[in-house]
């Protein structure tokens, strides 16, 4: 009885939209009037041969890999440094956490101005120190737009994982660290032999959250590049948005959304199975 309100809300805002999206993926419909036409799995067949979708999925994979390779190590280093800072780290924690509290739209607009090839402070700073050759059209160059956007995503989301790692470090008994210092272990040895093994469970959770978040990322990419130029920074969510609201292909857009859901579920299932097996072996 106590769970009934929560179950009702999940059914209305999660289960019903999911079922509705799967139903719409079987239609050819522009979302206007009673013009819907049942096409079966034609949209899914089209998706299987859609090079734009597969390119967008590949960009999501790149985002996931770079998040693990750069975002998590940066967050871990910040967490370790803040843990050692003691009471003086309170202000630093607030400052480091600010990017996560800011609106993604505001951050996107801010960095579009920073990356501006003509008036942006980034190119101005490079030119001021004599590095004119490094000044680029960061968001207008297809070779640079995805990497430039990913850098902002890492900057915004690293504080979340920093807090996650800080929580993991705070759960380690202080006596363990003190005993290692008395035995003559260096800070480097303590980190690799004691702290990092203690954080393995937290690291696995952070990797899972990072991958799943990367596969359904939308806001910053949409604000900064809209998936351009020439689709170079397109991700699955921006492609779905453009298909539904720009091209008015509601049926095919629902197919893209349903495919995103299935991909995320598959990755989550594999990751959780691997995590459980690893934990059992350990």
PDB file of C-alpha atoms in Angstrom:
ATOM      1  CA  UNK A   1       0.000   0.000   0.000  1.00  0.00           C
ATOM      2  CA  UNK A   2       2.853   2.393   0.820  1.00  0.00           C
ATOM      3  CA  UNK A   3       4.555   1.584  -2.476  1.00  0.00           C
ATOM      4  CA  UNK A   4       1.396   2.232  -4.515  1.00  0.00           C
ATOM      5  CA  UNK A   5       1.995   6.006  -5.091  1.00  0.00           C
ATOM      6  CA  UNK A   6       5.564   5.401  -6.268  1.00  0.00           C
ATOM      7  CA  UNK A   7       4.469   2.532  -8.515  1.00  0.00           C
ATOM      8  CA  UNK A   8       1.703   4.706  -9.960  1.00  0.00           C
ATOM      9  CA  UNK A   9       4.136   7.538 -10.757  1.00  0.00           C
ATOM     10  CA  UNK A  10       6.607   5.122 -12.363  1.00  0.00           C
ATOM     11  CA  UNK A  11       3.829   3.604 -14.457  1.00  0.00           C
ATOM     12  CA  UNK A  12       2.588   7.019 -15.655  1.00  0.00           C
ATOM     13  CA  UNK A  13       5.934   8.730 -16.298  1.00  0.00           C
ATOM     14  CA  UNK A  14       8.157   5.753 -17.214  1.00  0.00           C
ATOM     15  CA  UNK A  15       6.266   2.630 -18.240  1.00  0.00           C
ATOM     16  CA  UNK A  16       3.512   4.290 -20.304  1.00  0.00           C
ATOM     17  CA  UNK A  17       5.904   6.530 -22.324  1.00  0.00           C
ATOM     18  CA  UNK A  18       8.131   3.506 -22.960  1.00  0.00           C
ATOM     19  CA  UNK A  19       5.265   1.374 -24.289  1.00  0.00           C
ATOM     20  CA  UNK A  20       3.917   4.338 -26.262  1.00  0.00           C
ATOM     21  CA  UNK A  21       7.317   4.932 -27.861  1.00  0.00           C
ATOM     22  CA  UNK A  22       7.588   1.294 -28.906  1.00  0.00           C
ATOM     23  CA  UNK A  23       4.110   1.500 -30.451  1.00  0.00           C
ATOM     24  CA  UNK A  24       4.954   4.706 -32.315  1.00  0.00           C
ATOM     25  CA  UNK A  25       8.090   3.073 -33.730  1.00  0.00           C
ATOM     26  CA  UNK A  26       5.765   0.861 -35.794  1.00  0.00           C
ATOM     27  CA  UNK A  27       4.069   3.853 -37.447  1.00  0.00           C
ATOM     28  CA  UNK A  28       4.838   6.298 -40.228  1.00  0.00           C
ATOM     29  CA  UNK A  29       3.498   9.523 -38.702  1.00  0.00           C
ATOM     30  CA  UNK A  30       4.428  13.193 -38.708  1.00  0.00           C
ATOM     31  CA  UNK A  31       2.731  13.757 -35.350  1.00  0.00           C
ATOM     32  CA  UNK A  32      -0.079  15.868 -36.827  1.00  0.00           C
ATOM     33  CA  UNK A  33      -3.690  14.771 -37.247  1.00  0.00           C
ATOM     34  CA  UNK A  34      -4.912  11.257 -37.994  1.00  0.00           C
ATOM     35  CA  UNK A  35      -2.345  10.547 -40.686  1.00  0.00           C
ATOM     36  CA  UNK A  36      -0.554   7.714 -38.877  1.00  0.00           C
ATOM     37  CA  UNK A  37       0.109   4.668 -41.054  1.00  0.00           C
ATOM     38  CA  UNK A  38       1.157   1.276 -39.693  1.00  0.00           C
ATOM     39  CA  UNK A  39       4.428   0.138 -41.299  1.00  0.00           C
ATOM     40  CA  UNK A  40       5.457  -2.687 -38.979  1.00  0.00           C
ATOM     41  CA  UNK A  41       9.204  -3.009 -38.585  1.00  0.00           C
ATOM     42  CA  UNK A  42      10.046  -0.825 -41.593  1.00  0.00           C
ATOM     43  CA  UNK A  43      11.392   1.915 -39.323  1.00  0.00           C
ATOM     44  CA  UNK A  44      13.656  -0.587 -37.574  1.00  0.00           C
ATOM     45  CA  UNK A  45      14.910  -1.860 -40.919  1.00  0.00           C
ATOM     46  CA  UNK A  46      15.616   1.719 -41.957  1.00  0.00           C
ATOM     47  CA  UNK A  47      17.467   2.323 -38.691  1.00  0.00           C
ATOM     48  CA  UNK A  48      19.691  -0.709 -39.283  1.00  0.00           C
ATOM     49  CA  UNK A  49      20.942   0.906 -42.516  1.00  0.00           C
ATOM     50  CA  UNK A  50      21.002   4.510 -41.247  1.00  0.00           C
ATOM     51  CA  UNK A  51      24.628   5.670 -41.390  1.00  0.00           C
ATOM     52  CA  UNK A  52      23.810   8.863 -39.463  1.00  0.00           C
ATOM     53  CA  UNK A  53      22.466   6.837 -36.524  1.00  0.00           C
ATOM     54  CA  UNK A  54      25.526   4.568 -36.426  1.00  0.00           C
ATOM     55  CA  UNK A  55      27.818   7.587 -36.602  1.00  0.00           C
ATOM     56  CA  UNK A  56      25.883   9.160 -33.718  1.00  0.00           C
ATOM     57  CA  UNK A  57      26.198   5.915 -31.730  1.00  0.00           C
ATOM     58  CA  UNK A  58      29.938   5.906 -32.418  1.00  0.00           C
ATOM     59  CA  UNK A  59      30.173   9.458 -31.065  1.00  0.00           C
ATOM     60  CA  UNK A  60      28.382   8.287 -27.914  1.00  0.00           C
ATOM     61  CA  UNK A  61      30.948   5.503 -27.579  1.00  0.00           C
ATOM     62  CA  UNK A  62      33.777   8.037 -27.961  1.00  0.00           C
ATOM     63  CA  UNK A  63      32.147  10.172 -25.262  1.00  0.00           C
ATOM     64  CA  UNK A  64      31.902   7.143 -22.936  1.00  0.00           C
ATOM     65  CA  UNK A  65      35.535   6.116 -23.485  1.00  0.00           C
ATOM     66  CA  UNK A  66      36.906   9.633 -22.990  1.00  0.00           C
ATOM     67  CA  UNK A  67      34.764  10.046 -19.877  1.00  0.00           C
ATOM     68  CA  UNK A  68      36.345   6.940 -18.373  1.00  0.00           C
ATOM     69  CA  UNK A  69      39.854   7.805 -19.577  1.00  0.00           C
ATOM     70  CA  UNK A  70      39.902  11.472 -18.510  1.00  0.00           C
ATOM     71  CA  UNK A  71      36.889  12.416 -16.397  1.00  0.00           C
ATOM     72  CA  UNK A  72      37.236   9.687 -13.767  1.00  0.00           C
ATOM     73  CA  UNK A  73      41.029  10.055 -13.258  1.00  0.00           C
ATOM     74  CA  UNK A  74      40.659  13.838 -12.872  1.00  0.00           C
ATOM     75  CA  UNK A  75      37.864  13.312 -10.346  1.00  0.00           C
ATOM     76  CA  UNK A  76      39.946  10.749  -8.443  1.00  0.00           C
ATOM     77  CA  UNK A  77      42.986  13.048  -8.262  1.00  0.00           C
ATOM     78  CA  UNK A  78      40.819  15.916  -6.999  1.00  0.00           C
ATOM     79  CA  UNK A  79      39.214  13.647  -4.392  1.00  0.00           C
ATOM     80  CA  UNK A  80      42.595  12.462  -3.078  1.00  0.00           C
ATOM     81  CA  UNK A  81      43.959  16.020  -2.910  1.00  0.00           C
ATOM     82  CA  UNK A  82      40.859  17.323  -1.147  1.00  0.00           C
ATOM     83  CA  UNK A  83      40.962  14.455   1.332  1.00  0.00           C
ATOM     84  CA  UNK A  84      44.508  15.434   2.292  1.00  0.00           C
ATOM     85  CA  UNK A  85      43.603  19.126   2.535  1.00  0.00           C
ATOM     86  CA  UNK A  86      41.517  18.541   5.679  1.00  0.00           C
ATOM     87  CA  UNK A  87      39.304  21.352   6.966  1.00  0.00           C
ATOM     88  CA  UNK A  88      40.709  23.826   4.489  1.00  0.00           C
ATOM     89  CA  UNK A  89      39.162  21.812   1.674  1.00  0.00           C
ATOM     90  CA  UNK A  90      35.588  22.963   2.402  1.00  0.00           C
ATOM     91  CA  UNK A  91      35.818  26.070   0.224  1.00  0.00           C
ATOM     92  CA  UNK A  92      37.628  24.119  -2.489  1.00  0.00           C
ATOM     93  CA  UNK A  93      34.907  21.446  -2.473  1.00  0.00           C
ATOM     94  CA  UNK A  94      32.283  24.126  -3.028  1.00  0.00           C
ATOM     95  CA  UNK A  95      34.295  25.738  -5.842  1.00  0.00           C
ATOM     96  CA  UNK A  96      34.968  22.410  -7.575  1.00  0.00           C
ATOM     97  CA  UNK A  97      31.313  21.399  -7.263  1.00  0.00           C
ATOM     98  CA  UNK A  98      29.959  24.626  -8.799  1.00  0.00           C
ATOM     99  CA  UNK A  99      30.089  23.447 -12.469  1.00  0.00           C
ATOM    100  CA  UNK A 100      27.678  20.628 -11.645  1.00  0.00           C
ATOM    101  CA  UNK A 101      25.227  23.078 -10.064  1.00  0.00           C
ATOM    102  CA  UNK A 102      25.175  25.376 -13.078  1.00  0.00           C
ATOM    103  CA  UNK A 103      22.543  25.064 -15.795  1.00  0.00           C
ATOM    104  CA  UNK A 104      23.754  23.072 -18.798  1.00  0.00           C
ATOM    105  CA  UNK A 105      22.209  25.696 -21.088  1.00  0.00           C
ATOM    106  CA  UNK A 106      24.161  28.460 -19.331  1.00  0.00           C
ATOM    107  CA  UNK A 107      27.387  26.437 -19.545  1.00  0.00           C
ATOM    108  CA  UNK A 108      26.776  25.740 -23.230  1.00  0.00           C
ATOM    109  CA  UNK A 109      26.240  29.424 -24.025  1.00  0.00           C
ATOM    110  CA  UNK A 110      29.269  30.381 -21.921  1.00  0.00           C
ATOM    111  CA  UNK A 111      31.619  28.007 -23.722  1.00  0.00           C
ATOM    112  CA  UNK A 112      30.225  28.891 -27.139  1.00  0.00           C
ATOM    113  CA  UNK A 113      31.444  32.412 -26.350  1.00  0.00           C
ATOM    114  CA  UNK A 114      34.787  31.105 -25.061  1.00  0.00           C
ATOM    115  CA  UNK A 115      35.279  29.011 -28.220  1.00  0.00           C
ATOM    116  CA  UNK A 116      34.198  31.847 -30.565  1.00  0.00           C
ATOM    117  CA  UNK A 117      36.870  32.002 -33.314  1.00  0.00           C
ATOM    118  CA  UNK A 118      36.739  35.797 -33.653  1.00  0.00           C
ATOM    119  CA  UNK A 119      35.976  37.204 -30.218  1.00  0.00           C
ATOM    120  CA  UNK A 120      36.458  34.242 -27.861  1.00  0.00           C
ATOM    121  CA  UNK A 121      38.994  34.534 -25.016  1.00  0.00           C
ATOM    122  CA  UNK A 122      40.530  31.123 -25.817  1.00  0.00           C
ATOM    123  CA  UNK A 123      41.865  32.156 -29.224  1.00  0.00           C
ATOM    124  CA  UNK A 124      42.718  35.608 -27.883  1.00  0.00           C
ATOM    125  CA  UNK A 125      44.843  34.021 -25.129  1.00  0.00           C
ATOM    126  CA  UNK A 126      46.629  31.759 -27.619  1.00  0.00           C
ATOM    127  CA  UNK A 127      47.387  34.697 -29.903  1.00  0.00           C
ATOM    128  CA  UNK A 128      48.577  36.803 -26.951  1.00  0.00           C
ATOM    129  CA  UNK A 129      51.288  34.243 -26.117  1.00  0.00           C
ATOM    130  CA  UNK A 130      52.384  33.843 -29.727  1.00  0.00           C
ATOM    131  CA  UNK A 131      50.544  30.571 -30.437  1.00  0.00           C
ATOM    132  CA  UNK A 132      48.492  31.887 -33.347  1.00  0.00           C
ATOM    133  CA  UNK A 133      48.787  28.567 -35.172  1.00  0.00           C
ATOM    134  CA  UNK A 134      46.800  26.885 -32.370  1.00  0.00           C
ATOM    135  CA  UNK A 135      43.869  29.306 -32.650  1.00  0.00           C
ATOM    136  CA  UNK A 136      41.026  27.365 -34.275  1.00  0.00           C
ATOM    137  CA  UNK A 137      37.338  27.457 -35.049  1.00  0.00           C
ATOM    138  CA  UNK A 138      36.759  25.009 -32.206  1.00  0.00           C
ATOM    139  CA  UNK A 139      33.062  24.337 -32.789  1.00  0.00           C
ATOM    140  CA  UNK A 140      32.958  25.076 -36.517  1.00  0.00           C
ATOM    141  CA  UNK A 141      35.670  22.602 -37.526  1.00  0.00           C
ATOM    142  CA  UNK A 142      34.272  19.044 -37.956  1.00  0.00           C
ATOM    143  CA  UNK A 143      37.581  17.633 -36.726  1.00  0.00           C
ATOM    144  CA  UNK A 144      37.462  19.609 -33.464  1.00  0.00           C
ATOM    145  CA  UNK A 145      33.790  20.100 -32.587  1.00  0.00           C
ATOM    146  CA  UNK A 146      33.245  16.756 -30.825  1.00  0.00           C
ATOM    147  CA  UNK A 147      36.467  16.960 -28.805  1.00  0.00           C
ATOM    148  CA  UNK A 148      35.781  20.571 -27.817  1.00  0.00           C
ATOM    149  CA  UNK A 149      32.299  19.637 -26.617  1.00  0.00           C
ATOM    150  CA  UNK A 150      33.541  16.572 -24.722  1.00  0.00           C
ATOM    151  CA  UNK A 151      36.076  18.744 -22.878  1.00  0.00           C
ATOM    152  CA  UNK A 152      33.220  20.887 -21.531  1.00  0.00           C
ATOM    153  CA  UNK A 153      31.199  17.795 -20.585  1.00  0.00           C
ATOM    154  CA  UNK A 154      34.162  16.448 -18.603  1.00  0.00           C
ATOM    155  CA  UNK A 155      34.612  19.808 -16.866  1.00  0.00           C
ATOM    156  CA  UNK A 156      30.954  19.928 -15.862  1.00  0.00           C
ATOM    157  CA  UNK A 157      30.526  16.340 -14.670  1.00  0.00           C
ATOM    158  CA  UNK A 158      33.896  15.586 -13.018  1.00  0.00           C
ATOM    159  CA  UNK A 159      32.726  17.138  -9.687  1.00  0.00           C
ATOM    160  CA  UNK A 160      29.978  14.506  -9.359  1.00  0.00           C
ATOM    161  CA  UNK A 161      32.515  11.685  -9.494  1.00  0.00           C
ATOM    162  CA  UNK A 162      34.852  13.661  -7.242  1.00  0.00           C
ATOM    163  CA  UNK A 163      32.169  13.643  -4.525  1.00  0.00           C
ATOM    164  CA  UNK A 164      31.580   9.946  -5.167  1.00  0.00           C
ATOM    165  CA  UNK A 165      35.273   9.152  -4.662  1.00  0.00           C
ATOM    166  CA  UNK A 166      35.451  11.423  -1.603  1.00  0.00           C
ATOM    167  CA  UNK A 167      32.624   9.445  -0.035  1.00  0.00           C
ATOM    168  CA  UNK A 168      34.508   6.226  -0.751  1.00  0.00           C
ATOM    169  CA  UNK A 169      37.729   7.573   0.761  1.00  0.00           C
ATOM    170  CA  UNK A 170      35.920   8.816   3.873  1.00  0.00           C
ATOM    171  CA  UNK A 171      34.617   5.306   4.521  1.00  0.00           C
ATOM    172  CA  UNK A 172      38.155   3.957   4.924  1.00  0.00           C
ATOM    173  CA  UNK A 173      39.171   3.681   8.613  1.00  0.00           C
ATOM    174  CA  UNK A 174      41.803   6.260   9.572  1.00  0.00           C
ATOM    175  CA  UNK A 175      43.689   3.591  11.553  1.00  0.00           C
ATOM    176  CA  UNK A 176      44.613   1.777   8.340  1.00  0.00           C
ATOM    177  CA  UNK A 177      46.310   4.877   6.923  1.00  0.00           C
ATOM    178  CA  UNK A 178      48.068   5.601  10.226  1.00  0.00           C
ATOM    179  CA  UNK A 179      49.339   2.025  10.506  1.00  0.00           C
ATOM    180  CA  UNK A 180      50.767   2.169   6.978  1.00  0.00           C
ATOM    181  CA  UNK A 181      52.569   5.450   7.752  1.00  0.00           C
ATOM    182  CA  UNK A 182      54.048   3.934  10.944  1.00  0.00           C
ATOM    183  CA  UNK A 183      55.317   0.988   8.904  1.00  0.00           C
ATOM    184  CA  UNK A 184      57.178   3.436   6.649  1.00  0.00           C
ATOM    185  CA  UNK A 185      54.896   3.353   3.592  1.00  0.00           C
ATOM    186  CA  UNK A 186      54.993   6.415   1.353  1.00  0.00           C
ATOM    187  CA  UNK A 187      51.892   8.334   0.330  1.00  0.00           C
ATOM    188  CA  UNK A 188      52.239   6.908  -3.182  1.00  0.00           C
ATOM    189  CA  UNK A 189      52.384   3.350  -1.846  1.00  0.00           C
ATOM    190  CA  UNK A 190      49.407   3.948   0.437  1.00  0.00           C
ATOM    191  CA  UNK A 191      47.373   5.208  -2.512  1.00  0.00           C
ATOM    192  CA  UNK A 192      48.161   2.278  -4.817  1.00  0.00           C
ATOM    193  CA  UNK A 193      48.172  -0.519  -2.216  1.00  0.00           C
ATOM    194  CA  UNK A 194      45.438   0.615   0.183  1.00  0.00           C
ATOM    195  CA  UNK A 195      43.239   3.472  -1.031  1.00  0.00           C
ATOM    196  CA  UNK A 196      42.753   2.407  -4.654  1.00  0.00           C
ATOM    197  CA  UNK A 197      41.831  -1.223  -3.788  1.00  0.00           C
ATOM    198  CA  UNK A 198      39.418   0.156  -1.190  1.00  0.00           C
ATOM    199  CA  UNK A 199      37.804   2.302  -3.930  1.00  0.00           C
ATOM    200  CA  UNK A 200      37.365  -0.492  -6.492  1.00  0.00           C
ATOM    201  CA  UNK A 201      33.645  -0.825  -5.763  1.00  0.00           C
ATOM    202  CA  UNK A 202      33.190   2.937  -6.107  1.00  0.00           C
ATOM    203  CA  UNK A 203      35.237   2.977  -9.321  1.00  0.00           C
ATOM    204  CA  UNK A 204      33.034   0.253 -10.851  1.00  0.00           C
ATOM    205  CA  UNK A 205      29.931   2.251  -9.938  1.00  0.00           C
ATOM    206  CA  UNK A 206      31.452   5.428 -11.416  1.00  0.00           C
ATOM    207  CA  UNK A 207      32.344   3.625 -14.662  1.00  0.00           C
ATOM    208  CA  UNK A 208      28.814   2.260 -14.984  1.00  0.00           C
ATOM    209  CA  UNK A 209      27.209   5.661 -14.353  1.00  0.00           C
ATOM    210  CA  UNK A 210      29.640   7.354 -16.737  1.00  0.00           C
ATOM    211  CA  UNK A 211      28.955   4.916 -19.576  1.00  0.00           C
ATOM    212  CA  UNK A 212      25.175   4.985 -19.175  1.00  0.00           C
ATOM    213  CA  UNK A 213      25.170   8.783 -18.935  1.00  0.00           C
ATOM    214  CA  UNK A 214      27.321   9.083 -22.052  1.00  0.00           C
ATOM    215  CA  UNK A 215      24.993   6.880 -24.114  1.00  0.00           C
ATOM    216  CA  UNK A 216      22.002   9.163 -23.498  1.00  0.00           C
ATOM    217  CA  UNK A 217      23.732  12.538 -23.372  1.00  0.00           C
ATOM    218  CA  UNK A 218      21.910  15.473 -24.957  1.00  0.00           C
ATOM    219  CA  UNK A 219      21.868  18.947 -23.395  1.00  0.00           C
ATOM    220  CA  UNK A 220      25.380  20.391 -23.795  1.00  0.00           C
ATOM    221  CA  UNK A 221      25.858  18.877 -27.242  1.00  0.00           C
ATOM    222  CA  UNK A 222      22.543  20.334 -28.413  1.00  0.00           C
ATOM    223  CA  UNK A 223      23.245  23.810 -27.009  1.00  0.00           C
ATOM    224  CA  UNK A 224      26.844  24.058 -28.240  1.00  0.00           C
ATOM    225  CA  UNK A 225      26.730  22.436 -31.678  1.00  0.00           C
ATOM    226  CA  UNK A 226      23.258  21.015 -32.303  1.00  0.00           C
ATOM    227  CA  UNK A 227      25.045  17.923 -33.620  1.00  0.00           C
ATOM    228  CA  UNK A 228      27.009  19.853 -36.263  1.00  0.00           C
ATOM    229  CA  UNK A 229      28.910  20.854 -38.175  1.00  0.00           C
ATOM    230  CA  UNK A 230      28.141  18.228 -40.830  1.00  0.00           C
ATOM    231  CA  UNK A 231      26.976  15.824 -38.109  1.00  0.00           C
ATOM    232  CA  UNK A 232      30.484  15.592 -36.643  1.00  0.00           C
ATOM    233  CA  UNK A 233      29.234  15.955 -33.045  1.00  0.00           C
ATOM    234  CA  UNK A 234      25.895  14.207 -33.534  1.00  0.00           C
ATOM    235  CA  UNK A 235      24.860  11.854 -30.722  1.00  0.00           C
ATOM    236  CA  UNK A 236      21.830   9.590 -30.580  1.00  0.00           C
ATOM    237  CA  UNK A 237      19.735  11.985 -28.491  1.00  0.00           C
ATOM    238  CA  UNK A 238      20.338  15.007 -30.745  1.00  0.00           C
ATOM    239  CA  UNK A 239      19.612  12.888 -33.823  1.00  0.00           C
ATOM    240  CA  UNK A 240      16.345  11.738 -32.260  1.00  0.00           C
ATOM    241  CA  UNK A 241      15.405  15.343 -31.412  1.00  0.00           C
ATOM    242  CA  UNK A 242      16.140  16.623 -34.915  1.00  0.00           C
ATOM    243  CA  UNK A 243      14.249  13.728 -36.499  1.00  0.00           C
ATOM    244  CA  UNK A 244      11.097  14.408 -34.459  1.00  0.00           C
ATOM    245  CA  UNK A 245      11.032  18.209 -34.153  1.00  0.00           C
ATOM    246  CA  UNK A 246      12.856  19.329 -37.315  1.00  0.00           C
ATOM    247  CA  UNK A 247      11.895  16.616 -39.799  1.00  0.00           C
ATOM    248  CA  UNK A 248       8.515  15.775 -38.180  1.00  0.00           C
ATOM    249  CA  UNK A 249       9.152  12.027 -38.394  1.00  0.00           C
ATOM    250  CA  UNK A 250       7.598  11.021 -35.093  1.00  0.00           C
ATOM    251  CA  UNK A 251       7.510   7.314 -35.917  1.00  0.00           C
ATOM    252  CA  UNK A 252      11.154   7.122 -36.939  1.00  0.00           C
ATOM    253  CA  UNK A 253      12.213   9.380 -34.056  1.00  0.00           C
ATOM    254  CA  UNK A 254      10.445   7.000 -31.648  1.00  0.00           C
ATOM    255  CA  UNK A 255      12.400   4.155 -33.249  1.00  0.00           C
ATOM    256  CA  UNK A 256      15.669   5.970 -32.480  1.00  0.00           C
ATOM    257  CA  UNK A 257      14.524   6.581 -28.896  1.00  0.00           C
ATOM    258  CA  UNK A 258      13.509   2.944 -28.462  1.00  0.00           C
ATOM    259  CA  UNK A 259      16.864   1.814 -29.870  1.00  0.00           C
ATOM    260  CA  UNK A 260      18.628   4.083 -27.355  1.00  0.00           C
ATOM    261  CA  UNK A 261      16.616   2.487 -24.550  1.00  0.00           C
ATOM    262  CA  UNK A 262      17.507  -1.046 -25.686  1.00  0.00           C
ATOM    263  CA  UNK A 263      21.204  -0.173 -26.069  1.00  0.00           C
ATOM    264  CA  UNK A 264      21.361   1.391 -22.593  1.00  0.00           C
ATOM    265  CA  UNK A 265      19.550  -1.624 -21.079  1.00  0.00           C
ATOM    266  CA  UNK A 266      21.927  -4.044 -22.797  1.00  0.00           C
ATOM    267  CA  UNK A 267      25.028  -2.161 -21.630  1.00  0.00           C
ATOM    268  CA  UNK A 268      23.640  -1.905 -18.083  1.00  0.00           C
ATOM    269  CA  UNK A 269      22.807  -5.634 -17.986  1.00  0.00           C
ATOM    270  CA  UNK A 270      26.281  -6.643 -19.221  1.00  0.00           C
ATOM    271  CA  UNK A 271      27.998  -4.221 -16.825  1.00  0.00           C
ATOM    272  CA  UNK A 272      25.997  -5.383 -13.798  1.00  0.00           C
ATOM    273  CA  UNK A 273      26.615  -9.036 -14.653  1.00  0.00           C
ATOM    274  CA  UNK A 274      30.342  -8.398 -15.002  1.00  0.00           C
ATOM    275  CA  UNK A 275      30.374  -6.417 -11.742  1.00  0.00           C
ATOM    276  CA  UNK A 276      28.619  -9.185  -9.825  1.00  0.00           C
ATOM    277  CA  UNK A 277      30.966 -11.833 -11.229  1.00  0.00           C
ATOM    278  CA  UNK A 278      34.021  -9.728 -10.357  1.00  0.00           C
ATOM    279  CA  UNK A 279      32.740  -9.102  -6.830  1.00  0.00           C
ATOM    280  CA  UNK A 280      32.099 -12.831  -6.349  1.00  0.00           C
ATOM    281  CA  UNK A 281      35.591 -13.763  -7.544  1.00  0.00           C
ATOM    282  CA  UNK A 282      37.197 -11.188  -5.239  1.00  0.00           C
TER     283      UNK A 282
END
